[in-house]
Structures are given as structure tokens and as C-alpha cells.
Coordinates of C-alpha atoms and ligand atoms in Angstrom, one line a residue:
X1 CA 14.3 19.2 -60.0
X2 CA 15.9 15.9 -59.1
X3 CA 16.0 16.2 -55.4
X4 CA 13.2 18.1 -53.6
X5 CA 14.5 21.1 -51.7
X6 CA 13.6 21.2 -48.0
X7 CA 11.9 24.3 -46.7
X8 CA 11.3 24.8 -43.0
X9 CA 8.7 27.5 -42.1
X10 CA 8.8 28.7 -38.5
X11 CA 5.5 30.4 -37.9
X12 CA 2.7 30.4 -35.3
X13 CA -0.1 31.4 -37.6
X14 CA -1.9 28.4 -39.0
X15 CA -3.3 30.2 -42.0
X16 CA 0.1 31.4 -43.2
X17 CA 1.5 27.9 -42.7
X18 CA -1.2 26.3 -44.8
X19 CA -0.8 28.9 -47.5
X20 CA 2.9 28.6 -47.8
X21 CA 2.7 24.8 -47.6
X22 CA 0.2 24.8 -50.5
X23 CA 2.4 27.1 -52.7
X24 CA 5.6 25.2 -52.0
X25 CA 4.3 21.6 -52.3
X26 CA 2.6 22.5 -55.5
X27 CA 6.0 23.5 -56.8
X28 CA 7.9 20.4 -55.7
X29 CA 9.3 21.6 -52.5
X30 CA 9.4 19.4 -49.4
X31 CA 7.6 21.4 -46.7
X32 CA 8.3 21.3 -42.9
X33 CA 6.8 23.5 -40.2
X34 CA 7.5 24.5 -36.6
X35 CA 5.2 26.7 -34.5
X36 CA 7.6 28.0 -31.9
X37 CA 11.2 29.2 -32.0
X38 CA 12.5 26.2 -29.9
X39 CA 10.6 23.7 -32.0
X40 CA 12.1 25.4 -35.1
X41 CA 15.7 25.1 -33.8
X42 CA 15.2 21.4 -33.1
X43 CA 13.5 20.8 -36.4
X44 CA 16.3 22.6 -38.3
X45 CA 18.9 20.4 -36.6
X46 CA 16.8 17.3 -37.4
X47 CA 16.1 17.9 -41.1
X48 CA 18.9 20.2 -42.3
X49 CA 16.7 22.4 -44.5
X50 CA 17.9 24.2 -47.7
X51 CA 15.8 27.2 -46.7
X52 CA 14.3 28.5 -43.5
X53 CA 11.4 31.0 -43.6
X54 CA 11.3 32.8 -40.3
X55 CA 8.3 34.6 -38.9
X56 CA 9.7 37.5 -36.8
X57 CA 6.9 37.5 -34.2
X58 CA 7.0 34.0 -32.5
X59 CA 5.3 33.2 -29.3
X60 CA 8.4 32.2 -27.3
X61 CA 11.4 34.0 -28.9
X62 CA 11.6 36.6 -31.6
X63 CA 12.5 35.3 -35.0
X64 CA 15.6 37.3 -34.8
X65 CA 16.8 35.5 -31.7
X66 CA 16.0 32.2 -33.3
X67 CA 18.0 33.2 -36.4
X68 CA 21.0 34.2 -34.2
X69 CA 20.8 30.8 -32.5
X70 CA 20.5 28.8 -35.7
X71 CA 23.5 30.7 -37.2
X72 CA 25.6 29.7 -34.3
X73 CA 25.1 26.0 -35.0
X74 CA 27.8 24.5 -37.1
X75 CA 26.6 23.6 -40.7
X76 CA 24.0 26.4 -40.4
X77 CA 26.3 29.4 -41.0
X78 CA 25.4 29.4 -44.7
X79 CA 21.8 28.1 -44.8
X80 CA 19.4 30.5 -46.3
X81 CA 17.2 32.2 -43.8
X82 CA 14.5 34.6 -45.0
X83 CA 12.6 36.8 -42.6
X84 CA 8.8 37.0 -43.2
X85 CA 6.9 39.6 -41.4
X86 CA 4.1 42.1 -41.5
X87 CA 6.1 44.4 -39.3
X88 CA 7.7 46.7 -41.9
X89 CA 8.1 49.5 -39.4
X90 CA 11.3 51.5 -39.0
X91 CA 14.4 49.4 -39.4
X92 CA 12.4 46.1 -39.5
X93 CA 14.2 44.8 -42.6
X94 CA 17.6 46.1 -41.5
X95 CA 17.3 44.4 -38.0
X96 CA 16.4 41.1 -39.7
X97 CA 19.4 41.3 -41.9
X98 CA 21.7 42.3 -39.1
X99 CA 20.5 39.3 -37.0
X100 CA 21.7 37.0 -39.8
X101 CA 18.8 36.7 -42.2
X102 CA 19.7 36.6 -45.9
X103 CA 16.6 38.4 -47.1
X104 CA 13.2 39.8 -46.1
X105 CA 9.8 39.2 -47.6
X106 CA 7.0 41.4 -46.2
X107 CA 3.6 39.9 -45.5
X108 CA 0.9 39.4 -46.8
X109 CA 2.0 36.4 -48.9
X110 CA 0.9 36.9 -52.4
X111 CA 1.4 35.7 -55.9
X112 CA 5.0 37.0 -56.0
X113 CA 6.0 34.9 -53.0
X114 CA 7.2 31.8 -55.0
X115 CA 9.3 34.0 -57.3
X116 CA 11.0 35.7 -54.4
X117 CA 11.8 32.4 -52.8
X118 CA 13.3 31.1 -56.0
X119 CA 15.5 34.2 -56.3
X120 CA 16.9 33.7 -52.9
X121 CA 17.5 30.0 -53.6
X122 CA 19.4 30.8 -56.7
X123 CA 21.8 33.1 -54.9
X124 CA 20.2 36.4 -54.1
X125 CA 21.5 37.9 -50.9
X126 CA 20.4 41.1 -49.4
X127 CA 23.3 42.8 -47.8
X128 CA 23.5 45.9 -45.6
X129 CA 26.1 48.5 -45.9
X130 CA 28.8 47.9 -43.3
X131 CA 27.9 51.0 -41.4
X132 CA 24.2 50.3 -41.3
X133 CA 24.9 46.7 -40.3
X134 CA 26.9 47.9 -37.3
X135 CA 24.3 50.3 -36.3
X136 CA 21.5 47.8 -36.3
X137 CA 23.7 45.1 -34.7
X138 CA 24.2 47.5 -31.8
X139 CA 20.5 48.3 -31.6
X140 CA 19.7 44.6 -31.8
X141 CA 22.2 43.7 -29.0
X142 CA 20.7 46.4 -26.8
X143 CA 17.2 45.0 -27.4
X144 CA 18.6 41.5 -26.7
X145 CA 20.1 42.8 -23.5
X146 CA 16.8 44.4 -22.5
X147 CA 15.0 41.1 -23.1
X148 CA 17.5 39.2 -21.1
X149 CA 17.0 41.6 -18.2
X150 CA 13.3 41.2 -18.4
X151 CA 13.7 37.4 -18.5
X152 CA 16.1 37.6 -15.6
X153 CA 13.6 39.6 -13.5
X154 CA 10.9 37.1 -14.4
X155 CA 13.1 34.2 -13.3
X156 CA 13.9 36.0 -10.1
X157 CA 10.2 36.5 -9.5
X158 CA 9.4 32.9 -10.2
X159 CA 12.3 31.9 -8.0
X160 CA 10.8 34.0 -5.2
X161 CA 7.4 32.5 -5.7
X162 CA 8.9 29.0 -5.6
X163 CA 10.7 29.9 -2.4
X164 CA 7.4 31.2 -0.9
X165 CA 5.6 28.0 -2.0
X166 CA 8.3 25.9 -0.5
X167 CA 8.0 27.8 2.8
X168 CA 4.3 27.3 2.8
X169 CA 4.8 23.5 2.1
X170 CA 7.3 23.3 4.9
X171 CA 4.9 25.1 7.3
X172 CA 2.1 22.8 6.3
X173 CA 4.4 19.8 6.8
X174 CA 5.3 21.0 10.2
X175 CA 1.6 21.4 11.1
X176 CA 1.0 17.8 9.8
X177 CA 3.8 16.4 11.9
X178 CA 2.3 18.2 14.9
X179 CA -1.2 17.0 14.1
X180 CA 0.1 13.5 13.8
X181 CA 1.9 13.8 17.1
X182 CA -1.3 15.2 18.7
X183 CA -3.3 12.4 17.2
X184 CA -0.9 9.8 18.7
X185 CA -1.0 11.5 22.0
X186 CA -4.7 11.7 21.8
X187 CA -5.0 8.0 21.1
X188 CA -2.5 7.2 23.9
X189 CA -4.2 9.5 26.4
X190 CA -7.8 8.5 25.6
X191 CA -7.0 4.8 25.8
X192 CA -5.3 5.5 29.1
X193 CA -8.3 7.5 30.4
X194 CA -10.8 4.9 29.1
X195 CA -9.4 1.7 30.4
X196 CA -9.5 2.5 34.1
X197 CA -13.3 3.2 34.4
X198 CA -14.1 0.4 32.0
X199 CA -12.1 -2.2 33.9
X200 CA -13.9 -1.1 37.1
X201 CA -17.3 -1.4 35.5
X202 CA -16.3 -4.8 34.3
X203 CA -15.3 -5.8 37.8
X204 CA -18.7 -4.8 39.1
X205 CA -20.6 -6.6 36.3
X206 CA -18.6 -9.8 36.9
X207 CA -19.4 -9.5 40.6
X208 CA -23.1 -9.1 39.9
X209 CA -23.0 -12.0 37.5
X210 CA -21.3 -14.2 40.1
X211 CA -24.2 -13.4 42.4
X212 CA -22.3 -11.2 44.8
X213 CA -25.3 -9.1 45.3
X214 CA -27.8 -11.8 45.5
X215 CA -29.5 -14.3 43.1
X216 CA -30.3 -12.8 39.7
X217 CA -33.7 -13.3 38.1
X218 CA -33.5 -14.8 34.6
X219 CA -34.3 -11.5 32.9
X220 CA -31.5 -9.6 34.8
X221 CA -29.1 -12.5 34.2
X222 CA -29.7 -12.1 30.5
X223 CA -29.1 -8.4 30.6
X224 CA -25.9 -8.9 32.6
X225 CA -24.7 -11.4 30.0
X226 CA -25.2 -8.8 27.2
X227 CA -23.4 -6.2 29.3
X228 CA -20.5 -8.7 29.8
X229 CA -20.2 -9.3 26.1
X230 CA -20.1 -5.6 25.4
X231 CA -17.8 -4.7 28.1
X232 CA -15.3 -7.4 26.9
X233 CA -15.6 -6.0 23.4
X234 CA -14.9 -2.5 24.7
X235 CA -11.9 -3.8 26.7
X236 CA -10.6 -5.5 23.5
X237 CA -10.9 -2.2 21.6
X238 CA -9.0 -0.4 24.3
X239 CA -6.3 -3.1 24.3
X240 CA -6.0 -2.7 20.5
X241 CA -5.8 1.1 20.7
X242 CA -3.3 0.9 23.5
X243 CA -1.2 -1.6 21.6
X244 CA -1.3 0.6 18.6
X245 CA -0.3 3.7 20.5
X246 CA 2.5 1.7 22.1
X247 CA 3.8 0.3 18.9
X248 CA 3.5 3.7 17.2
X249 CA 5.5 5.7 19.8
X250 CA 8.0 2.9 20.2
X251 CA 7.4 2.5 23.9
X252 CA 6.4 -1.1 23.6
X253 CA 8.9 -3.4 25.2
X254 CA 10.2 -6.3 23.2
X255 CA 12.5 -9.2 23.7
X256 CA 13.7 -11.4 21.0
X257 CA 13.4 -15.2 21.1
X258 CA 14.6 -17.9 18.7
X259 CA 11.7 -20.0 17.6
X260 CA 10.9 -22.7 15.1
X261 CA 8.7 -20.5 12.9
X262 CA 6.7 -23.4 11.4
X263 CA 5.8 -24.8 14.8
X264 CA 5.1 -21.2 16.1
X265 CA 2.6 -20.4 13.3
X266 CA 1.1 -23.8 13.3
X267 CA 0.3 -23.5 17.0
X268 CA -1.5 -20.2 16.4
X269 CA -3.3 -21.8 13.4
X270 CA -4.4 -24.7 15.6
X271 CA -5.7 -22.4 18.3
X272 CA -8.4 -21.3 15.8
X273 CA -9.7 -24.9 15.3
X274 CA -13.0 -24.3 17.1
X275 CA -13.6 -21.0 15.3
X276 CA -13.0 -22.6 12.0
X277 CA -15.4 -25.4 13.0
X278 CA -18.1 -23.0 14.2
X279 CA -18.0 -21.2 10.9
X280 CA -17.7 -24.4 8.9
X281 CA -14.6 -23.1 7.3
X282 CA -12.2 -25.7 5.8
X283 CA -8.7 -24.7 7.0
X284 CA -5.3 -26.0 5.9
X285 CA -1.8 -25.4 7.1
X286 CA 1.2 -25.9 4.9
X287 CA 4.9 -25.3 5.1
X288 CA 7.9 -25.3 2.8
X289 CA 10.8 -24.5 5.1
X290 CA 14.2 -26.2 5.5
X291 CA 15.7 -23.8 8.1
X292 CA 12.8 -22.9 10.4
X293 CA 14.8 -21.2 13.2
X294 CA 14.3 -17.5 13.2
X295 CA 14.4 -14.7 15.8
X296 CA 11.2 -12.9 16.6
X297 CA 9.4 -11.0 19.3
X298 CA 7.0 -13.7 20.2
X299 CA 4.2 -11.7 21.7
X300 CA 4.0 -9.1 18.9
X301 CA 4.6 -11.7 16.2
X302 CA 1.8 -13.9 17.5
X303 CA -0.5 -10.9 17.7
X304 CA 0.2 -10.1 14.0
X305 CA -0.5 -13.7 12.8
X306 CA -3.6 -13.9 15.1
X307 CA -5.0 -10.6 13.6
X308 CA -4.5 -11.9 10.0
X309 CA -6.2 -15.3 10.7
X310 CA -9.0 -13.6 12.7
X311 CA -9.6 -11.2 9.7
X312 CA -9.6 -14.2 7.3
X313 CA -12.3 -15.8 9.4
X314 CA -14.3 -12.5 9.8
X315 CA -14.3 -11.7 6.1
X316 CA -15.0 -15.2 4.8
X317 CA -18.5 -16.7 4.5
X318 CA -19.5 -19.9 6.3
X319 CA -18.2 -23.0 4.3
X320 CA -15.3 -21.0 2.9
X321 CA -11.6 -21.9 2.8
X322 CA -8.6 -20.6 4.6
X323 CA -5.0 -21.7 4.2
X324 CA -2.1 -20.5 6.2
X325 CA 1.4 -21.3 5.1
X326 CA 5.1 -20.7 5.9
X327 CA 7.5 -20.5 3.0
X328 CA 11.3 -20.1 3.1
X329 CA 12.7 -17.8 0.5
X330 CA 16.4 -16.7 -0.1
X331 CA 16.6 -14.1 2.5
X332 CA 13.3 -14.1 4.3
X333 CA 10.5 -16.2 5.7
X334 CA 7.1 -15.5 4.2
X335 CA 3.9 -16.3 6.0
X336 CA 0.6 -16.2 4.1
X337 CA -3.0 -16.2 5.1
X338 CA -5.3 -16.9 2.2
X339 CA -9.0 -16.9 2.3
X340 CA -11.9 -17.4 -0.2
X341 CA -13.8 -14.5 1.4
X342 CA -15.2 -11.2 0.3
X343 CA -12.0 -10.0 -1.3
X344 CA -10.6 -6.5 -1.5
X345 CA -10.9 -4.1 -4.4
X346 CA -7.6 -2.9 -5.9
X347 CA -8.0 0.7 -4.7
X348 CA -8.2 -0.5 -1.0
X349 CA -5.3 -2.9 -1.0
X350 CA -2.9 -0.4 0.6
X351 CA -5.3 1.7 2.5
X352 CA -6.6 -1.1 4.7
X353 CA -3.3 -0.9 6.5
X354 CA -4.0 2.7 7.5
X355 CA -5.2 3.1 11.1
X356 CA -9.0 3.3 11.6
X357 CA -9.6 2.4 7.9
X358 CA -12.4 -0.1 7.2
X359 CA -13.9 -0.7 3.8
X360 CA -17.4 -1.5 5.0
X361 CA -19.5 1.0 6.9
X362 CA -18.7 -0.1 10.4
X363 CA -22.2 0.6 11.6
X364 CA -23.3 -2.4 9.5
X365 CA -21.0 -4.8 11.4
X366 CA -22.3 -7.8 13.1
X367 CA -21.6 -8.2 16.7
X368 CA -19.3 -11.0 18.0
X369 CA -15.7 -11.5 17.3
X370 CA -15.5 -14.1 14.5
X371 CA -18.9 -13.9 12.9
X372 CA -19.0 -13.2 9.2
X373 CA -18.4 -9.4 8.8
X374 CA -17.8 -8.9 12.5
X375 CA -15.5 -6.0 11.6
X376 CA -13.8 -3.8 14.1
X377 CA -12.4 -0.4 14.3
X378 CA -9.8 -0.7 11.6
X379 CA -6.8 -1.0 13.8
X380 CA -5.9 -4.6 13.4
X381 CA -3.9 -4.3 10.2
X382 CA -2.2 -1.1 11.2
X383 CA -0.9 -3.0 14.2
X384 CA 0.2 -5.8 12.0
X385 CA 2.0 -3.3 9.8
X386 CA 3.9 -1.9 12.8
X387 CA 4.8 -5.3 14.0
X388 CA 6.2 -6.1 10.5
X389 CA 8.2 -2.9 10.6
X390 CA 9.6 -3.7 14.1
X391 CA 10.7 -7.0 12.6
X392 CA 12.2 -5.2 9.6
X393 CA 9.8 -7.2 7.5
X394 CA 6.8 -6.3 5.4
X395 CA 3.1 -7.0 5.1
X396 CA 0.8 -6.6 2.1
X397 CA -2.4 -7.9 0.7
X398 CA -3.3 -9.3 -2.7
X399 CA -6.8 -9.9 -4.1
X400 CA -8.4 -10.2 -7.5
X401 CA -11.3 -8.0 -6.2
X402 CA -14.7 -8.2 -4.7
X403 CA -15.7 -11.8 -3.7
X404 CA -12.4 -13.2 -5.1
X405 CA -10.8 -13.9 -1.7
X406 CA -7.6 -12.3 -0.4
X407 CA -4.1 -13.3 0.5
X408 CA -2.1 -11.5 3.2
X409 CA 1.7 -11.9 3.2
X410 CA 3.9 -11.2 6.1
X411 CA 7.6 -11.4 5.7
X412 CA 10.5 -11.3 8.2
X413 CA 14.2 -11.4 7.4
X414 CA 15.9 -14.7 8.2
X415 CA 18.8 -13.0 9.8
X416 CA 16.9 -10.5 11.9
X417 CA 19.0 -11.6 14.9
X418 CA 22.3 -10.6 13.2
X419 CA 20.7 -7.4 11.9
X420 CA 19.6 -6.5 15.3
X421 CA 22.9 -7.4 17.0
X422 CA 24.2 -4.0 15.9
X423 CA 21.4 -2.5 17.9
X424 CA 21.1 -4.0 21.4
X425 CA 17.3 -4.3 21.3
X426 CA 14.6 -3.2 19.0
X427 CA 12.9 -1.0 21.4
X428 CA 13.6 -0.6 25.0
X429 CA 11.7 1.2 27.6
X430 CA 11.7 0.7 31.3
X431 CA 8.2 0.6 32.9
X432 CA 8.2 0.9 36.6
X433 CA 6.0 -1.5 38.6
X434 CA 5.6 -1.6 42.4
X435 CA 4.8 -4.9 43.9
X436 CA 3.7 -4.8 47.5
X437 CA 3.5 -8.0 49.5
X438 CA 4.4 -11.4 48.3
X439 CA 6.6 -11.8 45.3
X440 CA 5.8 -15.3 44.2
X441 CA 2.8 -14.2 42.1
X442 CA 5.1 -12.5 39.8
X443 CA 6.3 -15.3 37.6
X444 CA 4.4 -13.8 34.8
X445 CA 6.0 -10.5 34.8
X446 CA 9.0 -10.2 32.6
X447 CA 11.8 -8.8 34.7
X448 CA 14.0 -8.2 31.7
X449 CA 11.5 -5.6 30.4
X450 CA 9.9 -4.1 33.4
X451 CA 11.6 -2.3 36.2
X452 CA 10.0 -4.1 39.2
X453 CA 10.4 -2.8 42.7
X454 CA 9.3 -5.1 45.4
X455 CA 8.4 -4.0 48.9
X456 CA 6.9 -5.7 51.9
X457 CA 3.8 -4.2 53.4
X458 CA 5.7 -2.4 56.2
X459 CA 8.3 -1.1 53.7
X460 CA 5.5 0.4 51.6
X461 CA 3.8 2.0 54.6
X462 CA 7.1 3.6 55.5
X463 CA 8.1 4.9 52.2
X464 CA 4.8 5.4 50.3
X465 CA 4.9 9.2 50.7
X466 CA 8.3 9.4 48.9
X467 CA 7.3 7.1 46.0
X468 CA 7.2 8.5 42.5
X469 CA 4.3 7.4 40.2
X470 CA 4.8 4.1 38.4
X471 CA 2.9 2.3 35.6
X472 CA 1.2 -0.1 37.9
X473 CA 0.9 -1.1 41.6
X474 CA 0.3 -4.7 42.4
X475 CA -0.8 -5.6 45.9
X476 CA -0.2 -9.3 46.4
X477 CA -1.6 -10.5 49.6
X478 CA -2.3 -13.8 51.2
X479 CA -4.5 -14.3 54.2
X480 CA -4.1 -10.9 55.8
X481 CA -6.8 -9.0 57.5
X482 CA -9.4 -7.0 55.6
X483 CA -8.4 -3.9 57.4
X484 CA -4.8 -4.1 56.3
X485 CA -5.9 -4.4 52.7
X486 CA -8.2 -1.4 53.0
X487 CA -5.4 0.5 54.7
X488 CA -2.9 -0.1 51.9
X489 CA -5.4 0.7 49.2
X490 CA -6.4 3.8 51.1
X491 CA -2.8 4.9 51.3
X492 CA -2.4 4.5 47.5
X493 CA -5.7 6.1 46.6
X494 CA -5.3 9.1 48.8
X495 CA -1.7 9.7 47.9
X496 CA -1.5 12.7 45.4
X497 CA 1.3 11.1 43.4
X498 CA 0.1 7.5 43.4
X499 CA -3.7 7.9 43.2
X500 CA -3.7 7.9 39.4
X501 CA -1.6 4.7 39.2
X502 CA -3.7 1.7 38.3
X503 CA -3.8 -0.8 41.1
X504 CA -4.2 -4.5 40.9
X505 CA -5.0 -6.6 44.0
X506 CA -4.2 -10.3 43.9
X507 CA -5.3 -12.7 46.7
X508 CA -6.1 -16.3 47.3
X509 CA -9.7 -15.7 48.0
X510 CA -11.7 -12.7 49.0
X511 CA -15.4 -12.6 49.6
X512 CA -17.6 -10.7 47.3
X513 CA -18.2 -8.1 49.9
X514 CA -14.5 -7.2 50.1
X515 CA -14.1 -7.3 46.3
X516 CA -17.0 -4.8 45.9
X517 CA -15.5 -2.6 48.6
X518 CA -12.1 -2.6 46.9
X519 CA -13.6 -1.5 43.6
X520 CA -15.4 1.3 45.5
X521 CA -12.1 2.4 47.0
X522 CA -10.7 2.7 43.5
X523 CA -8.9 -0.6 42.9
X524 CA -8.9 -1.1 39.1
X525 CA -8.5 -4.9 39.0
X526 CA -8.9 -7.8 41.3
X527 CA -7.6 -11.3 40.6
X528 CA -7.9 -14.4 42.6
X529 CA -5.3 -17.2 42.9
X530 CA -4.6 -19.4 41.1
X531 CA -4.0 -16.7 38.5
X532 CA -5.3 -17.2 35.0
X533 CA -2.2 -16.4 33.0
X534 CA -4.2 -15.1 30.0
X535 CA -6.3 -12.8 32.2
X536 CA -3.3 -11.6 34.0
X537 CA -1.5 -10.8 30.8
X538 CA -4.4 -9.0 29.2
X539 CA -5.0 -6.9 32.3
X540 CA -1.4 -6.3 32.6
X541 CA -1.1 -5.1 29.0
X542 CA -4.0 -2.7 29.5
X543 CA -2.5 -1.1 32.5
X544 CA 1.2 -1.0 31.7
X545 CA 1.2 1.6 29.0
Ligands
ADP1 P1 -11.1 -4.4 11.3 O1 -11.0 -4.3 12.8 O2 -12.1 -3.5 10.7 O3 -11.1 -5.8 10.8 P2 -8.4 -4.3 10.2 O4 -7.4 -3.2 10.3 O5 -8.1 -5.6 10.7 O6 -9.7 -3.7 10.9 O7 -8.8 -4.4 8.7 C1 -9.2 -3.2 8.0 C2 -10.2 -3.5 6.9 O8 -9.6 -4.3 5.9 C3 -11.4 -4.3 7.3 O9 -12.4 -3.5 7.9 C4 -11.8 -5.0 6.1 O10 -12.6 -4.1 5.3 C5 -10.5 -5.2 5.3 N1 -10.0 -6.6 5.5 C6 -9.1 -7.0 6.4 N2 -8.8 -8.3 6.2 C7 -9.6 -8.7 5.2 C8 -9.8 -10.0 4.5 N3 -9.1 -11.1 4.9 N4 -10.7 -10.0 3.5 C9 -11.3 -8.9 3.1 N5 -11.2 -7.7 3.7 C10 -10.3 -7.6 4.7

């Protein structure tokens, strides 16, 4: 034989495959195999065999179905197909021939096998009488129809199951959305409920520390100091949680300002100079920017950069390196904060931006804000992520792994202003604030964001019963009698609608006795003029949720 004839055997039984392979290859045939009907059809198309041996009982389709399919492919109308089966029951041979097989070899495969094959190859064709063929064709198509119906029912069932699964997934999804919402509400409510008592406790501790209740002995002074550190830490935590809840539910108020981004970031970087020095960290600032003017929400933006630099300090050992840079790219400004610190393993690079996620066990954290490993509650980066989102930018971390340092990137689009011009503002929400008394203290309140209602003391007295609850009540007084102050506070704190509204009292100077009394009456915050802007803002932020 010049050219080896190709034989394809479609059979799921390994033993039969091996046996036929052995016989055929020993006799100069090229042997191919397929273990399922579908594989057989593909293989046949691929190799164009001279002969196909077809097992009738295949795992997916019956050999007869496969034969019918192969016969329908052009170029395969005349290829020799021989059915091989142990099933020699009634009409087995006839059905195979009716389905398009040219012959039939019953199993088991024995010494006559090769001879039979050769006969078929040299022209033998088993044919059915026309009448018999029609009879078996009919029977075969009935069987096909039955199989189709079964398959159809199976598909229907699968479809139904898929629909049920889909419904379950949708329900679970709904529940998750609800849980997420509940969690957000929980965070918002708990931070709201926490801050009032904490600020009051802080007020008392500050008073004690100032000697309002008499001289402190050294032991007590030390205890008070520890209390002050911890209460400040707690307030910072509540601030973070409040900020996070605000950013998350979109109720945080924002105004956009055009800034020189290099100067802006550099100023934040410079504000860390003493922290860098305390931790003996060598810090560098660099910038590669030609067009530095961008539009940002300055408060939020500075919070994001602050968090990133604070983290770099916290997670870098003494004597380490930190560099902060601003780079201009085609469509965005990229800020990076790189440190030589403890690094981040690959699997945590994305998760650290999830809320409340910390890599280290937080019970092992050191106290203090900027000490090495002075970790927090895992909110800082999720706040940064939300701030990036609000600026239509992005934030991500890169690190080669443990102890290899980390780099955080924060990007904002250069044309944020234009992008946002389509929307009037990123987020708007009116927060109502009542100011009773003098208005000159209020240069720090942003009138564009907050809905501020001023009223004189007599005005307030006249209309307080009709006032709706607000986010904050500021009583700004100057040199008025003690009794009037108590009277106003009393009117707020005994009014059903107003008593839950946080109250801030600002005055030129009140003696410690009055301050203590105000706290006892339920005032949440007391500030003395001249007002420390930072203190005012942080208190304000805590109250105006
Ligand atoms: P935390 O208040 O714990 O610092 P963050 O959300 O700011 O919360 O950070 C989440 C976690 O990401 C941290 O607990 C820390 O494990 C990891 N992380 C953040 N910044 C760095 C950094 N610069 N180097 C190494 N790990 C960091």
C-alpha cells in the first residue's frame, strides 16, 4: 500500500480501542480514535478518514445519530461507515444500515475482524431491501423524536433550575444590598450617638486638667493626661467614622476650588516636618508638573493626602525614607507617596482599601498617632478611596511584598472642572444650622454649603417652640448675664424637638464654674474666643453630620 489508509474509530471502551489500534497499525493503517460522538464528528472533519468504525453505544449520542450527522456533512456522503456493536438484538443491524452505515460487524472483535474491514474497503456494501429500509427508517426517526423530546424536557428542567438559581441569587443580592445599607446606617447612627457623650466627657476632662475643680496632685495630673490622650484618640476615631459615613452616603458637602496642586501637596508634606524629624525619617518632595492648576475639593483632597502620608510614617521604621511627588501625565495628575516601610503582600494590595480592613492584628498596635505601627481601625484608606471616587480619580497601592516598602498612587483628572460642569456640584446637601446671638463668630462657617439661620436672642426666645430640628445650634454670646445663657440652653435642652440637636456655646470668656454648669445642662461643646480655627472645624465636623 503506497498511502496508509486512515481509519477513525469512535468508541468509548478503551480496551476495544487498543485492540483495534493494534490490529490496524500492524497492517499499515493509520489509526485515529475519538471517545465521544461529538469528538468523533470533529475528528472526522479534521482528518477526512477513509473508514469510520462506529460504536453504537456512545456516552453522549448514539452511534446512529453520529452517523446521520456525519452523512449530512458534504464530502462525507460516501465515506465508509461500519457499525460495531455487541447489541445484535432485534433489528440492530437493520437500524444501523438504515441510519447510513455501510456495514455491520458484531462484537467481540476477533481474528476475522481485519478481513471484514478489508472487504468493506474493497467495495462491499450491505444494503437493505427498500421496504425494510423504509420500515427501519421510520422506526429510527420515531426513536430520534423520542430522544429529542427527552432532551427537550431535560433542557426545560435545567432552564427551570437555572431560573430558580437566578431567583435565589437575586434574593441574596437584595439581602446584601439591604445589609450594606443597614451597615452604613449603623455606622452613621453609632457615630452620631457616640460623639455627643464623648465630647462632653472631653469637656469635663479639659476642665479638670485646667484646674477648674482645684489644684491636681501630680498622680492625678498624670492620669488626666492619659485620659486626654485617649479621649482625643476616640474623638479622632469618631471623626473618621463620621467622615466615612458622610462620604459613603454622599451627604458630605463639597465645594470645588482651583489650586496649584504642587503647592497644595507640598504644603501638606511640609506640615509633617516635625513628625518626620521625630521618627528620624528622611523625607523628600519632588514634582514634575508643567500645568499645576487643577480643580479639587480642598478639604477632602487634603484629608486624602494627609491619610496617605500619615500611613507612610506609621508603617515605616525609624530612619526610613519617604518621598512624596506630583507628576503630570497626559490626562491626569498623579500624586505618589512612597515609603521604605513594612511593605504590603500582594494578596492585600486591594483589600487594604476595604473599610475596617487592617493587615496586622489591631490589638498589637502601639498607641500614639505616628509611632511605628500605630495602626488605626482600617478606615483611613477607604476614606481615601471615596475621596478619589468623588474626584473621578483613582487610588491604588504597589509593593514588592513584606519589608519592601510601598507606594500609594492617587490620581485626579486634569479637567475635573469641565467634567463636573455638566453636573452643578459633586454632592450637595443642605445642613441647617441655627446661630443664636452674634454673627461675627461665623467667618469659619461656609455659607455656600450650610443653610445658616441667624437669630437674635429675643428672636430665638419667641420662635423656639416652632423651630424644626437642625444639625447644630450655636449660641454665640458676648458679655451677657449667666442667667440668660442658662435660660437659652434650658430652652433648647427642654424642647422636645431641639433637645437632641448638638449645641455649641461660644463666648469671650466664661469662668470654669459656668463652663461646668453648661456641660451639666447638656451643652456638647464650649469654645472661648479667640476661636482656634482648627478646633472649631474639627468640632464642627463632628457635629454637622
Ligand atoms: P489604619 O487606620 O489601620 O492605618 P488604613 O485604612 O489607613 O487603616 O490602612 C489599612 C491597612 O493597610 C493598615 O492597617 C495597614 O495594614 C495597611 N497599610 C496602609 N498604609 C500602609 C503603608 N504605607 N505601608 C504598609 N501597610 C500599609
